[in-house]
Every structure is written in C-alpha cells, then in structure tokens.
Amino acid sequence: MHANIPPKPAYIDLHIHSTASDGSLSPVKIIQAANKANLRAIAITDHDTVDGSVEALQHQYSSGVEILPGVEISASFESGVMHILGYLIRLDDISFRETLKVLQKARANRNLQILKRLQDLGIDISYDEVLKASGGGQIGRPHIAHVLVHKGVVQGIDEAFNKLLKKGSPAYAERYRLLPVEAIEAILVAGGVPVLAHPFTLNAKTEGDLERVLVDLKQAGLKGLEVYCPGHGPEVTARYERLADRHGLLVTGGTDFHGTLKPGVHIGIGRGDLRIPYRLVEELKQSAS
Ligand code: AMP
Ligand code: FE
Ligand code: FE
Ligand code: ZN
C-alpha cells in the first residue's frame, strides 16, 4: 500500500526571467526554486533571448519539473507596454534566432544611449559596471537600475525607473521594436503559441479599448492572454478570464519573476496569493499541436 504518497503538485509559473535577461537567478537556480515551491511546470520567458530556456531544457530530465520553451518579445505600442510571450517555440528555428539577433542588437545600441543620457545628467556609470550586474546575459534597464541603486544615486529599483529610466523620463531612450503583428508572426513561424503578457501594462483606458486591441491581435494570430498575474486578485483574474473566453483565447499565467531585480515577487506565488493551475499547460500544448 502507498497510502501516503502526496499528490503531484498542480501549480505552474509560465513567466520567469533568468540571468539570460534581467532575472537574478540562473536557469539552474530557477529550477531549484521551482522545486522548492512545489511547481509542476515552468517556462523561462526571457526578453528577446531563448538562452535561458535552452539551458533549463538541458536539465529537463533531472529537474523534477516540466519545462516549456519560452520567450518574451517587446512590441511597439504607443500608449503603453506590449509584451508578447511565445511558448513551445522551436528553440533552434533559424529565422526566429535571426529575429532575436536583430532585437538584441537594438537593445545593445539603446543601452549605450541610456548611459550617455545619464552621463549628460551628471550620473557617471560605466558599461563595465552594467555588464557586471547583468551576469553576461541580455542587458536591460533593470541592470542599469541595479547599478544606480548600488552607487546610491537612487534608493531602489522603482525609484530608478520613475526618476530616470521609464518612458518619458530624462534618461529614457527608445529602441527598435517589432510591430505587434511581427512579434506574433515570428512566434508562429517558430511553431510557438503567442500570448499577450500582463495586459494591464497596455494602459487601456476602458475595457472596450482593451477589447479592440485584443481583436486586432487575435486577427494577427494571437492565441492566448496572460490572465494570472501578481496583484490581479480574484476579481481582476475573473474579468480577464471572461475576456479570454469571449475572444477565444487560451488562458495562461505567471509571476514575471525577476529575483532581486523585482523585489517582492516570488516564483510560483507572485506577491503571495497566486496559484496557477496545471490544466493551462495541457490546453497550451493542445493548441500548439
Ligand atoms: P528593458 O527590457 O530594458 O526595456 O526594460 C524593461 C524591463 O524593466 C521590464 O521587463 C521589467 O522587468 C522592468 N521594469 C519596467 N518598469 C519597471 C519599474 N517601474 N520598476 C521595476 N522594474 C521595471
Ligand atoms: Fe523584465
Ligand atoms: Fe513583460
Ligand atoms: Zn516578463
């Protein structure tokens, strides 16, 4: 008799950043944290790179947690931030890798511009310091924020963004981004499932505005909506779930975990109350096949 075997954990986290982009934990450390949090499936969704997913998948068989290939691509969107997640992409797809290379180059140019703007403001941080903070992966604004905190220019990551780095702030620099339809197409071509990340960052003024964006994205090939996000609470989650249902979109969810680069958000549970059911992974896999 095996009366006391605990049931398999049923929760997941499909939005995690590693040191390959702007997370503070390596893919291996993320797998360890996911096991500690008793998660059944995860996806590493780094900005504009699949290096984190590739590394995690090398540990799939010894990891004790199911790992889905993932990526997060920033798309251009005037009135807010639009991130498109790509799940179950073929990680070695040549055209997808080429697209990522273009985005990575744009990112590198933009980082230098931000440092130049900071210098013009009398804030002297070097590329080397930022590189060190990044641990060798894709550099993003959170790494610049980290150096600013470390050097005592600001008190915290949030202040770094609000005072200096966010859109409209003095050290902000634009970078080349794909159009939403291009980001979706790139993911589809690589056999992946495109999902709109954290829809609240679109800054839609009304639900009608959000729905109009969803209709356009769906027409471009969007297949899912990230319904479970930290801070949503049951009411907001239910509202997004209804939206997904109404527009025939899959439901996904994740914490957008960045480790110490986004304090207060924990793997699997977000700010403490997130529980994302495993059945969403089954639906995602069905949609890809
Ligand atoms: P980048 O990819 O360089 O454009 O930087 C964007 C990333 O910065 C986002 O994916 C978040 O990880 C982070 N971020 C954006 N806004 C904030 C904020 N207000 N506070 C902390 N982190 C932020
Ligand atoms: Fe990020
Ligand atoms: Fe994002
Ligand atoms: Zn993210």
Coordinates of C-alpha atoms and ligand atoms in Angstrom, one line a residue:
M1 CA 0.0 0.0 0.0
H2 CA 1.2 3.5 -0.8
A3 CA -1.4 5.4 1.2
N4 CA 0.7 8.4 2.0
I5 CA 2.2 9.4 -1.4
P6 CA 1.4 13.1 -1.8
P7 CA -0.4 14.1 -5.0
K8 CA 1.7 15.7 -7.7
P9 CA 1.8 19.4 -7.2
A10 CA -0.7 21.0 -9.5
Y11 CA 0.6 24.6 -9.9
I12 CA 2.7 26.3 -12.5
D13 CA 4.6 29.5 -13.3
L14 CA 4.9 30.4 -17.0
H15 CA 6.5 33.8 -16.8
I16 CA 10.0 33.7 -15.3
H17 CA 13.2 35.7 -16.2
S18 CA 16.7 34.3 -15.7
T19 CA 20.2 35.7 -15.9
A20 CA 20.0 35.3 -19.7
S21 CA 18.0 38.5 -19.5
D22 CA 17.0 40.6 -16.5
G23 CA 16.4 38.0 -13.8
S24 CA 18.9 37.5 -10.9
L25 CA 18.8 33.7 -10.9
S26 CA 20.4 31.3 -13.3
P27 CA 18.2 28.7 -15.1
V28 CA 19.5 26.0 -12.8
K29 CA 18.7 28.1 -9.7
I30 CA 15.3 28.8 -11.1
I31 CA 14.7 25.0 -11.4
Q32 CA 15.7 24.6 -7.8
A33 CA 13.4 27.4 -6.7
A34 CA 10.6 25.9 -8.7
N35 CA 11.1 22.5 -7.0
K36 CA 11.2 24.2 -3.6
A37 CA 7.9 26.0 -4.5
N38 CA 6.5 22.6 -5.5
L39 CA 5.7 23.7 -9.0
R40 CA 4.8 21.1 -11.7
A41 CA 5.7 23.2 -14.8
I42 CA 7.6 26.4 -15.6
A43 CA 8.6 28.4 -18.6
I44 CA 11.6 30.7 -18.7
T45 CA 10.5 33.7 -20.8
D46 CA 13.5 36.0 -21.1
H47 CA 13.3 39.2 -23.0
D48 CA 14.5 38.8 -26.6
T49 CA 16.5 35.6 -26.0
V50 CA 16.0 31.9 -25.7
D51 CA 19.3 31.2 -24.0
G52 CA 17.6 30.7 -20.6
S53 CA 15.1 28.2 -22.0
V54 CA 17.8 26.3 -23.8
E55 CA 19.9 26.0 -20.6
A56 CA 16.9 25.0 -18.5
L57 CA 15.9 22.3 -21.0
Q58 CA 19.3 20.8 -20.8
H59 CA 18.3 19.9 -17.3
Q60 CA 14.8 18.8 -18.1
Y61 CA 15.2 15.1 -17.2
S62 CA 16.9 15.6 -13.9
S63 CA 14.9 18.7 -12.9
G64 CA 11.7 17.2 -11.4
V65 CA 9.7 20.0 -13.1
E66 CA 8.3 20.2 -16.6
I67 CA 10.0 22.9 -18.6
L68 CA 8.2 24.6 -21.5
P69 CA 10.3 26.6 -24.1
G70 CA 9.5 30.3 -23.7
V71 CA 10.5 33.8 -24.7
E72 CA 9.1 37.3 -24.2
I73 CA 9.2 39.9 -27.0
S74 CA 8.6 43.6 -26.6
A75 CA 6.4 45.0 -29.4
S76 CA 5.9 48.7 -30.2
F77 CA 2.7 50.1 -28.7
E78 CA 2.3 53.9 -28.4
S79 CA 0.2 54.2 -25.3
G80 CA 1.7 51.5 -23.1
V81 CA 3.9 48.5 -22.9
M82 CA 3.1 45.4 -25.0
H83 CA 5.0 42.2 -24.4
I84 CA 4.2 39.1 -26.4
L85 CA 5.1 35.8 -24.8
G86 CA 6.0 32.8 -27.0
Y87 CA 5.5 29.3 -25.7
L88 CA 6.6 25.9 -27.2
I89 CA 8.7 27.6 -29.9
R90 CA 11.3 25.5 -31.7
L91 CA 14.3 26.9 -30.0
D92 CA 16.6 26.2 -32.9
D93 CA 14.4 27.8 -35.6
I94 CA 16.9 29.8 -37.7
S95 CA 14.6 32.6 -38.7
F96 CA 13.4 33.1 -35.1
R97 CA 17.1 33.2 -34.0
E98 CA 17.8 35.8 -36.7
T99 CA 14.9 37.9 -35.4
L100 CA 16.2 37.7 -31.9
K101 CA 19.6 38.8 -33.0
V102 CA 18.2 42.0 -34.6
L103 CA 16.4 42.8 -31.3
Q104 CA 19.5 42.1 -29.3
K105 CA 21.5 44.5 -31.4
A106 CA 18.8 47.2 -30.9
R107 CA 19.0 46.6 -27.2
A108 CA 22.8 46.9 -27.1
N109 CA 22.6 50.3 -29.0
R110 CA 19.9 51.6 -26.7
N111 CA 21.8 50.7 -23.5
L112 CA 24.7 52.9 -24.7
Q113 CA 22.3 55.7 -25.4
I114 CA 20.9 55.4 -21.8
L115 CA 24.4 55.5 -20.3
K116 CA 25.1 58.6 -22.4
R117 CA 22.0 60.3 -21.2
L118 CA 22.8 59.5 -17.6
Q119 CA 26.3 61.0 -18.2
D120 CA 24.7 64.2 -19.5
L121 CA 22.7 64.3 -16.3
G122 CA 26.0 64.1 -14.3
I123 CA 25.4 60.5 -13.4
D124 CA 28.5 58.5 -14.3
I125 CA 28.0 54.8 -14.5
S126 CA 30.2 52.7 -16.8
Y127 CA 29.2 50.0 -19.3
D128 CA 31.5 47.6 -17.4
E129 CA 29.5 48.1 -14.2
V130 CA 26.3 47.4 -16.0
L131 CA 27.8 44.3 -17.7
K132 CA 28.9 43.0 -14.3
A133 CA 25.4 43.5 -13.0
S134 CA 23.9 41.6 -15.9
G135 CA 26.0 38.5 -15.4
G136 CA 26.7 38.2 -19.1
G137 CA 23.2 37.8 -20.5
Q138 CA 21.0 40.4 -22.3
I139 CA 21.4 43.8 -20.6
G140 CA 18.2 45.6 -19.8
R141 CA 17.1 48.7 -17.8
P142 CA 16.8 46.7 -14.6
H143 CA 20.6 46.1 -14.7
I144 CA 21.2 49.9 -15.1
A145 CA 18.7 50.4 -12.3
H146 CA 20.6 48.0 -10.1
V147 CA 23.9 49.9 -10.6
L148 CA 22.1 53.2 -9.8
V149 CA 20.9 51.7 -6.6
H150 CA 24.3 50.2 -5.8
K151 CA 26.0 53.5 -6.3
G152 CA 23.5 55.3 -4.1
V153 CA 22.1 57.5 -6.9
V154 CA 18.6 56.3 -6.0
Q155 CA 17.1 54.3 -3.1
G156 CA 15.5 51.4 -5.1
I157 CA 14.8 49.9 -8.5
D158 CA 11.4 51.6 -8.6
E159 CA 12.9 55.0 -8.0
A160 CA 15.4 54.4 -10.7
F161 CA 12.6 53.7 -13.2
N162 CA 10.3 56.5 -12.0
K163 CA 13.0 59.2 -11.9
L164 CA 15.3 58.2 -14.7
L165 CA 14.5 55.2 -16.8
K166 CA 10.9 54.9 -17.6
K167 CA 9.3 56.2 -20.8
G168 CA 9.2 60.0 -20.6
S169 CA 12.0 60.2 -18.0
P170 CA 15.2 62.0 -18.7
A171 CA 17.5 59.0 -19.3
Y172 CA 14.9 57.0 -21.4
A173 CA 16.0 56.0 -24.9
E174 CA 13.8 54.4 -27.5
R175 CA 14.8 51.2 -29.2
Y176 CA 13.7 49.4 -32.3
R177 CA 10.9 47.0 -31.6
L178 CA 8.8 44.7 -33.7
L179 CA 5.3 45.6 -34.6
P180 CA 2.8 43.5 -32.6
V181 CA 1.9 41.6 -35.8
E182 CA 5.6 40.9 -36.5
A183 CA 6.2 39.6 -33.0
I184 CA 3.2 37.3 -33.3
E185 CA 4.2 36.1 -36.7
A186 CA 7.8 35.4 -35.6
I187 CA 6.5 33.2 -32.8
L188 CA 4.0 31.4 -35.1
V189 CA 6.7 30.7 -37.7
A190 CA 8.8 29.0 -35.0
G191 CA 5.8 26.8 -34.1
G192 CA 5.0 28.7 -30.9
V193 CA 1.9 29.9 -29.2
P194 CA 1.8 33.7 -29.0
V195 CA 0.2 35.1 -25.7
L196 CA -0.3 38.7 -24.7
A197 CA 1.6 39.3 -21.4
H198 CA 0.4 41.3 -18.4
P199 CA -2.5 43.0 -20.3
F200 CA -2.7 45.8 -17.7
T201 CA 0.6 47.3 -19.0
L202 CA -1.2 48.3 -22.2
N203 CA -2.8 51.1 -20.1
A204 CA -6.1 50.6 -21.8
K205 CA -8.5 53.3 -20.5
T206 CA -11.6 51.2 -20.8
E207 CA -12.5 47.6 -21.3
G208 CA -13.7 48.5 -24.8
D209 CA -10.2 49.8 -25.7
L210 CA -8.6 46.6 -24.4
E211 CA -11.1 44.5 -26.4
R212 CA -10.3 46.4 -29.6
V213 CA -6.6 45.7 -29.1
L214 CA -7.4 42.0 -28.5
V215 CA -9.5 41.7 -31.6
D216 CA -6.6 43.2 -33.7
L217 CA -4.0 40.9 -32.1
K218 CA -6.2 37.9 -32.5
Q219 CA -6.6 38.6 -36.1
A220 CA -2.8 38.8 -36.3
G221 CA -2.6 35.3 -34.8
L222 CA -2.6 35.8 -31.0
K223 CA -3.7 32.6 -29.2
G224 CA -3.6 33.5 -25.6
L225 CA -4.0 36.0 -22.8
E226 CA -1.9 36.1 -19.6
V227 CA -4.8 36.1 -17.1
Y228 CA -3.0 35.2 -13.9
C229 CA -0.5 37.9 -12.9
P230 CA 0.7 39.1 -9.5
G231 CA -1.5 41.7 -7.9
H232 CA -4.6 40.9 -10.0
G233 CA -6.7 39.4 -7.3
P234 CA -9.7 37.1 -7.9
E235 CA -11.9 39.8 -9.4
V236 CA -9.5 41.1 -12.0
T237 CA -8.5 37.5 -12.8
A238 CA -12.1 36.6 -13.4
R239 CA -12.6 39.7 -15.6
Y240 CA -9.6 38.8 -17.8
E241 CA -10.7 35.1 -17.9
R242 CA -14.1 36.3 -19.3
L243 CA -12.3 38.4 -21.8
A244 CA -10.2 35.5 -22.9
D245 CA -13.2 33.3 -23.2
R246 CA -15.2 35.9 -25.2
H247 CA -12.3 36.3 -27.7
G248 CA -11.5 32.6 -28.0
L249 CA -8.1 33.0 -26.3
L250 CA -6.2 30.5 -24.2
V251 CA -5.6 31.4 -20.5
T252 CA -2.0 31.5 -19.2
G253 CA -0.3 32.8 -16.1
G254 CA 2.9 33.6 -14.5
T255 CA 4.6 35.7 -11.9
D256 CA 7.1 37.7 -14.1
F257 CA 9.7 36.7 -11.6
H258 CA 12.9 38.6 -11.8
G259 CA 14.5 37.6 -8.5
T260 CA 16.2 40.6 -6.7
L261 CA 15.7 42.8 -9.7
K262 CA 11.9 42.9 -8.9
P263 CA 11.7 42.7 -5.1
G264 CA 8.6 41.2 -3.5
V265 CA 7.6 38.9 -6.4
H266 CA 8.2 35.2 -5.7
I267 CA 8.4 32.2 -8.0
G268 CA 5.0 30.4 -8.4
I269 CA 3.1 32.7 -5.9
G270 CA 3.9 36.2 -7.0
R271 CA 3.2 38.5 -4.1
G272 CA 1.9 35.5 -2.1
D273 CA -1.5 34.7 -3.3
L274 CA -1.1 33.5 -6.9
R275 CA -2.0 29.8 -7.7
I276 CA -1.9 28.9 -11.4
P277 CA -3.5 25.6 -12.3
Y278 CA -1.6 23.0 -14.3
R279 CA -4.5 22.4 -16.7
L280 CA -3.5 25.6 -18.5
V281 CA -0.3 23.8 -19.7
E282 CA -2.4 21.0 -21.1
E283 CA -4.5 23.5 -23.0
L284 CA -1.4 25.3 -24.2
K285 CA 0.1 22.0 -25.5
Q286 CA -3.1 21.1 -27.3
S287 CA -3.2 24.5 -29.0
A288 CA 0.4 24.0 -30.3
S289 CA -0.1 20.6 -31.6
Ligands
AMP1 P1 14.0 46.9 -21.0 O1 13.8 45.4 -21.4 O2 15.4 47.2 -20.9 O3 13.2 47.8 -21.8 O4 13.4 47.0 -19.5 C1 12.1 46.6 -19.2 C2 12.1 45.8 -18.0 O5 12.3 46.6 -16.9 C3 10.7 45.1 -17.8 O6 10.6 43.9 -18.4 C4 10.7 45.0 -16.3 O7 11.5 43.8 -16.0 C5 11.5 46.2 -15.8 N1 10.7 47.3 -15.4 C6 9.9 48.1 -16.1 N2 9.3 49.1 -15.4 C7 9.8 48.9 -14.1 C8 9.5 49.6 -12.9 N3 8.7 50.7 -12.8 N4 10.1 49.1 -11.8 C9 10.9 48.0 -11.9 N5 11.1 47.3 -13.0 C10 10.6 47.7 -14.1
FE2 FE 12.0 42.2 -17.4
FE3 FE 6.9 41.7 -19.6
ZN4 ZN 8.4 39.4 -18.2

